[in-house]
PDB file of C-alpha atoms in Angstrom:
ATOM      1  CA  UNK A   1     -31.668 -82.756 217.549  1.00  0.00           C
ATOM      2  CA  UNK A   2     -32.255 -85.193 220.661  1.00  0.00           C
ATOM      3  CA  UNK A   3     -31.856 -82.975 223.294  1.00  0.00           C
ATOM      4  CA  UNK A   4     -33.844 -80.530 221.384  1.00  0.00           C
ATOM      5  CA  UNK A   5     -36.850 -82.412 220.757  1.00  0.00           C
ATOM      6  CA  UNK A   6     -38.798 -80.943 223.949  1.00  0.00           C
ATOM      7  CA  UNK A   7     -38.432 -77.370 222.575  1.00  0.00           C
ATOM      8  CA  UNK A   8     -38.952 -78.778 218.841  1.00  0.00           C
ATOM      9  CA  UNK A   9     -42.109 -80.934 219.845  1.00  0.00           C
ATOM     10  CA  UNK A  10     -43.207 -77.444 221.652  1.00  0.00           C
ATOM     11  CA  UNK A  11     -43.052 -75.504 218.696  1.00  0.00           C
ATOM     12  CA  UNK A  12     -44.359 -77.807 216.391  1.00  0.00           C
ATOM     13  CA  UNK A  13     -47.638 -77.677 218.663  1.00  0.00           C
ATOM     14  CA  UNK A  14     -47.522 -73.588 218.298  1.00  0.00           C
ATOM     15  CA  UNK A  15     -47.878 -74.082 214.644  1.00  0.00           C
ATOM     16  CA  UNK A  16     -50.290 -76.590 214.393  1.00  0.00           C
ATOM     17  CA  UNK A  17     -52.394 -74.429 217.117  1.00  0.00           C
ATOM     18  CA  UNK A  18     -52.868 -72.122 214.042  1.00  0.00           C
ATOM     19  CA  UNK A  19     -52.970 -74.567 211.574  1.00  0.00           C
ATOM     20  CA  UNK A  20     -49.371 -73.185 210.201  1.00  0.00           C
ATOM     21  CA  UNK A  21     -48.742 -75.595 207.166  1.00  0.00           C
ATOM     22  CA  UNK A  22     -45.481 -77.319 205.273  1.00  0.00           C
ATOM     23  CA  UNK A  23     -43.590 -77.883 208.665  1.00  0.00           C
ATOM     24  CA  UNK A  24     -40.645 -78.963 207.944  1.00  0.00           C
ATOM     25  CA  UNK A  25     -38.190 -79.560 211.130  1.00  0.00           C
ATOM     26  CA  UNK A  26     -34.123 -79.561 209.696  1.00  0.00           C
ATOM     27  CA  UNK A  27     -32.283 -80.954 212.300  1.00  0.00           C
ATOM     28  CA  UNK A  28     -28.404 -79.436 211.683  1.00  0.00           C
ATOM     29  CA  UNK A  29     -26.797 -80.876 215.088  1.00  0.00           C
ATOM     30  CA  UNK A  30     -24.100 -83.259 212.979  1.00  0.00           C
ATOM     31  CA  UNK A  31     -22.771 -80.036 211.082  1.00  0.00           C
ATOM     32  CA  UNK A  32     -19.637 -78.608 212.424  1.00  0.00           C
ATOM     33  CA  UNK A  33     -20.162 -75.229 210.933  1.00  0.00           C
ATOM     34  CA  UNK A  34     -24.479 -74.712 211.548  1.00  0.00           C
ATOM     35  CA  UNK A  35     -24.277 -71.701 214.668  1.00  0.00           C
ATOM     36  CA  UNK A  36     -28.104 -73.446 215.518  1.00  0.00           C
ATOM     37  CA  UNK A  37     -28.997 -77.081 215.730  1.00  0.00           C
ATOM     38  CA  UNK A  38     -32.154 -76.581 213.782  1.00  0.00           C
ATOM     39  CA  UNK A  39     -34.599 -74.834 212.372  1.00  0.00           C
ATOM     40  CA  UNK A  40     -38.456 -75.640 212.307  1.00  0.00           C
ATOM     41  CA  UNK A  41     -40.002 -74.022 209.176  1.00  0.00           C
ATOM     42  CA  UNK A  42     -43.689 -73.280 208.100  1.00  0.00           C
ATOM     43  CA  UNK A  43     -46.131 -71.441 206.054  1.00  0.00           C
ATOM     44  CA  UNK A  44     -48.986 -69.119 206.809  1.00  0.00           C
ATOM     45  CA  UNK A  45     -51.448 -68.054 204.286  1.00  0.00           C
ATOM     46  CA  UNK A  46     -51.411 -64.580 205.261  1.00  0.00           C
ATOM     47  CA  UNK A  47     -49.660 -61.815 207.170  1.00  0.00           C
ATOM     48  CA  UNK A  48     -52.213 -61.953 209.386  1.00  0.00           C
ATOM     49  CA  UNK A  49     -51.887 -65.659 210.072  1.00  0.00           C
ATOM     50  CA  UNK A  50     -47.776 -65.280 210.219  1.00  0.00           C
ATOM     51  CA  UNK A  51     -48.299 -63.299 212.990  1.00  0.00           C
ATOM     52  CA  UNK A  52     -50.713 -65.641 214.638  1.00  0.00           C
ATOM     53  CA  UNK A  53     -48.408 -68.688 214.180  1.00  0.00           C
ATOM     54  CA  UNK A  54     -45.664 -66.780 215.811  1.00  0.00           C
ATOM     55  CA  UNK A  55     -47.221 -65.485 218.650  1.00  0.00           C
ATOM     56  CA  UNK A  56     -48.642 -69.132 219.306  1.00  0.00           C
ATOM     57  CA  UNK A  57     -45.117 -70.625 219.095  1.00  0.00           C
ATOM     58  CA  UNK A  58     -43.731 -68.153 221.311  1.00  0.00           C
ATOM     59  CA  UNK A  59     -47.239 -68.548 224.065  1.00  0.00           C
ATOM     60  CA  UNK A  60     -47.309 -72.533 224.036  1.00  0.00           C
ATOM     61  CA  UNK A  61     -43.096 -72.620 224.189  1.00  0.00           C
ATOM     62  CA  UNK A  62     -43.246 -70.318 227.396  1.00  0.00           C
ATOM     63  CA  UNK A  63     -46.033 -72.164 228.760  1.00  0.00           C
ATOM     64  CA  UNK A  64     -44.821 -75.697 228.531  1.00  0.00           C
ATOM     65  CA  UNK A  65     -41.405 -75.255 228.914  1.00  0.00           C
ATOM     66  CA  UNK A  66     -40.781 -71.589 230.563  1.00  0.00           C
ATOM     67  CA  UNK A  67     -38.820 -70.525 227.947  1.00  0.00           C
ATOM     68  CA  UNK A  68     -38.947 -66.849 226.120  1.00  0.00           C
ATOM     69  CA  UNK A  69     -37.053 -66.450 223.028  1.00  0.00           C
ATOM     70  CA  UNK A  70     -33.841 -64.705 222.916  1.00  0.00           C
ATOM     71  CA  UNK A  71     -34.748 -62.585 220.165  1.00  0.00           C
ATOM     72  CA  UNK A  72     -37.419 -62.297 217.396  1.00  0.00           C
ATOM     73  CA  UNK A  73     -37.974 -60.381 214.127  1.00  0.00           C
ATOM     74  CA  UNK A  74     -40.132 -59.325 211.211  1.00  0.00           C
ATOM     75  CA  UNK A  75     -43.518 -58.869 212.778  1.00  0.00           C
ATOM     76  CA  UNK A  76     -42.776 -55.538 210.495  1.00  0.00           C
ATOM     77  CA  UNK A  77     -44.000 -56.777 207.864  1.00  0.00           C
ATOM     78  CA  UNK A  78     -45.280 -60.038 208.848  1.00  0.00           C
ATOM     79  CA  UNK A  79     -43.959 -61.703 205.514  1.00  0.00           C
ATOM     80  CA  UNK A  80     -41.264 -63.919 207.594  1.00  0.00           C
ATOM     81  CA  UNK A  81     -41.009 -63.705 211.159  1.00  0.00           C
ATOM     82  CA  UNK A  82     -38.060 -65.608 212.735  1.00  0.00           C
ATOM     83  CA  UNK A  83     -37.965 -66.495 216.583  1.00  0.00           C
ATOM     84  CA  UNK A  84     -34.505 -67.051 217.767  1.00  0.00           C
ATOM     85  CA  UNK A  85     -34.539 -70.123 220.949  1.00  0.00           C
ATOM     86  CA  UNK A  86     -30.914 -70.264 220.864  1.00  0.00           C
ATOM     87  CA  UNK A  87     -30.825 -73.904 219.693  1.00  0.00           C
ATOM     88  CA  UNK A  88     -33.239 -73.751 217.554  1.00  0.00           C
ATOM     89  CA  UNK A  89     -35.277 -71.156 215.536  1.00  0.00           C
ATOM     90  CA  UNK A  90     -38.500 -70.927 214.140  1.00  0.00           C
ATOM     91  CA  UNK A  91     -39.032 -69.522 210.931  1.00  0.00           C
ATOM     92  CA  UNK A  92     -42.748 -68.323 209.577  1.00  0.00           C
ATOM     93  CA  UNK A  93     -43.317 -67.621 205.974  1.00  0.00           C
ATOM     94  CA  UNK A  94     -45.773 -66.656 203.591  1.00  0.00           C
ATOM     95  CA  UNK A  95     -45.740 -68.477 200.514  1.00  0.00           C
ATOM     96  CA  UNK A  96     -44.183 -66.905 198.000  1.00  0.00           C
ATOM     97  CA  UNK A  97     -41.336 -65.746 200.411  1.00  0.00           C
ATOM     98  CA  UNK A  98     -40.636 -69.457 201.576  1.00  0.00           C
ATOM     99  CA  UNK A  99     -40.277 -69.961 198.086  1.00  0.00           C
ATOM    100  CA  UNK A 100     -37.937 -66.953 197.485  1.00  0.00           C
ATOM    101  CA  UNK A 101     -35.667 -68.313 200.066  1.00  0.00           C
ATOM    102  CA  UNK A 102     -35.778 -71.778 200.239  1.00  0.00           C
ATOM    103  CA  UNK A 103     -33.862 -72.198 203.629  1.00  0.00           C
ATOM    104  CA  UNK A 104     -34.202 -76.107 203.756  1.00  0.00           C
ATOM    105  CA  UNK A 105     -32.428 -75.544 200.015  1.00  0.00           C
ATOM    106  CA  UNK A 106     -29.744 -73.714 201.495  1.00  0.00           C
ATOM    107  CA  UNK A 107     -29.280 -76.755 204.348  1.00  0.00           C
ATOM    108  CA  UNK A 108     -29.901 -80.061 202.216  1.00  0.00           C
ATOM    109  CA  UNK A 109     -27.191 -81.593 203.487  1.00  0.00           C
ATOM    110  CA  UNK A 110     -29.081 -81.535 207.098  1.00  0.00           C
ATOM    111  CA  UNK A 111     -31.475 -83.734 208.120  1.00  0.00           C
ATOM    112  CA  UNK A 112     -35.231 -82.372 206.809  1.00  0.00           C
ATOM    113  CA  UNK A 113     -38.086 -84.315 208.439  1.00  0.00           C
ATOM    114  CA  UNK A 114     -41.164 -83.084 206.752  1.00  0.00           C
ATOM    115  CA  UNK A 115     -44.765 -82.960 208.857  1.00  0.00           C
ATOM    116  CA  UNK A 116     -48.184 -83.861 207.485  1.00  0.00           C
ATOM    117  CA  UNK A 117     -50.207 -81.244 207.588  1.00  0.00           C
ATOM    118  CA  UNK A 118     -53.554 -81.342 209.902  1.00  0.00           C
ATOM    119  CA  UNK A 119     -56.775 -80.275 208.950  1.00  0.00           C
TER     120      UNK A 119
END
């Protein structure tokens, strides 16, 4: 995800603004058939706090790099909200619906580099 890193580093810093937990960055840029290069997944520990983690990504992405997303979803419900950079997306879970969906399951043949979380 080299030329991605800028926009990955960016968002990692919008999750850890919120203390967003289990980041996991999956880096898909060697796989012919990914339509993104990666994902960066994490957990908040409520709907509340989703929402918070996504509208941090989205403020500290636009602010260090001048990019808006090209689309974004599921501050409906606030259970998963996905932000859509093109390149790369950022997924925000709670718990039990990371769990239900297990995307870095459905991409273990990508590269998963797995963050310590900061307290």
């Amino acid at each position: 995800m080299t030329e991605n890193n800028e926009l990955v580093r960016s968002i990692v810093e919008g999750i850890r603004e919120r203390k967003g937990k289990d980041i996991a960055c999956v880096d898909m840029s060697g796989m012919e058939y990914a339509t993104t290069q990666g994902f960066v997944i994490c957990t908040g520990t409520s709907t509340m706090h989703v929402d918070a983690i996504a509208d941090s990504i989205r403020e500290t992405v636009e602010k260090q790099l001048g990019e808006r997303p090209y689309n974004y979803d599921g501050y409906g419900n606030s259970e998963w909200i996905v932000i859509d950079y093109g390149t790369v997306y950022a997924h925000i879970f709670l718990p039990e619906c990371r769990e239900r969906y297990k995307l870095e399951e459905l991409w273990n043949d990508a590269t998963i580099e797995r963050l310590p979380d900061e307290d």
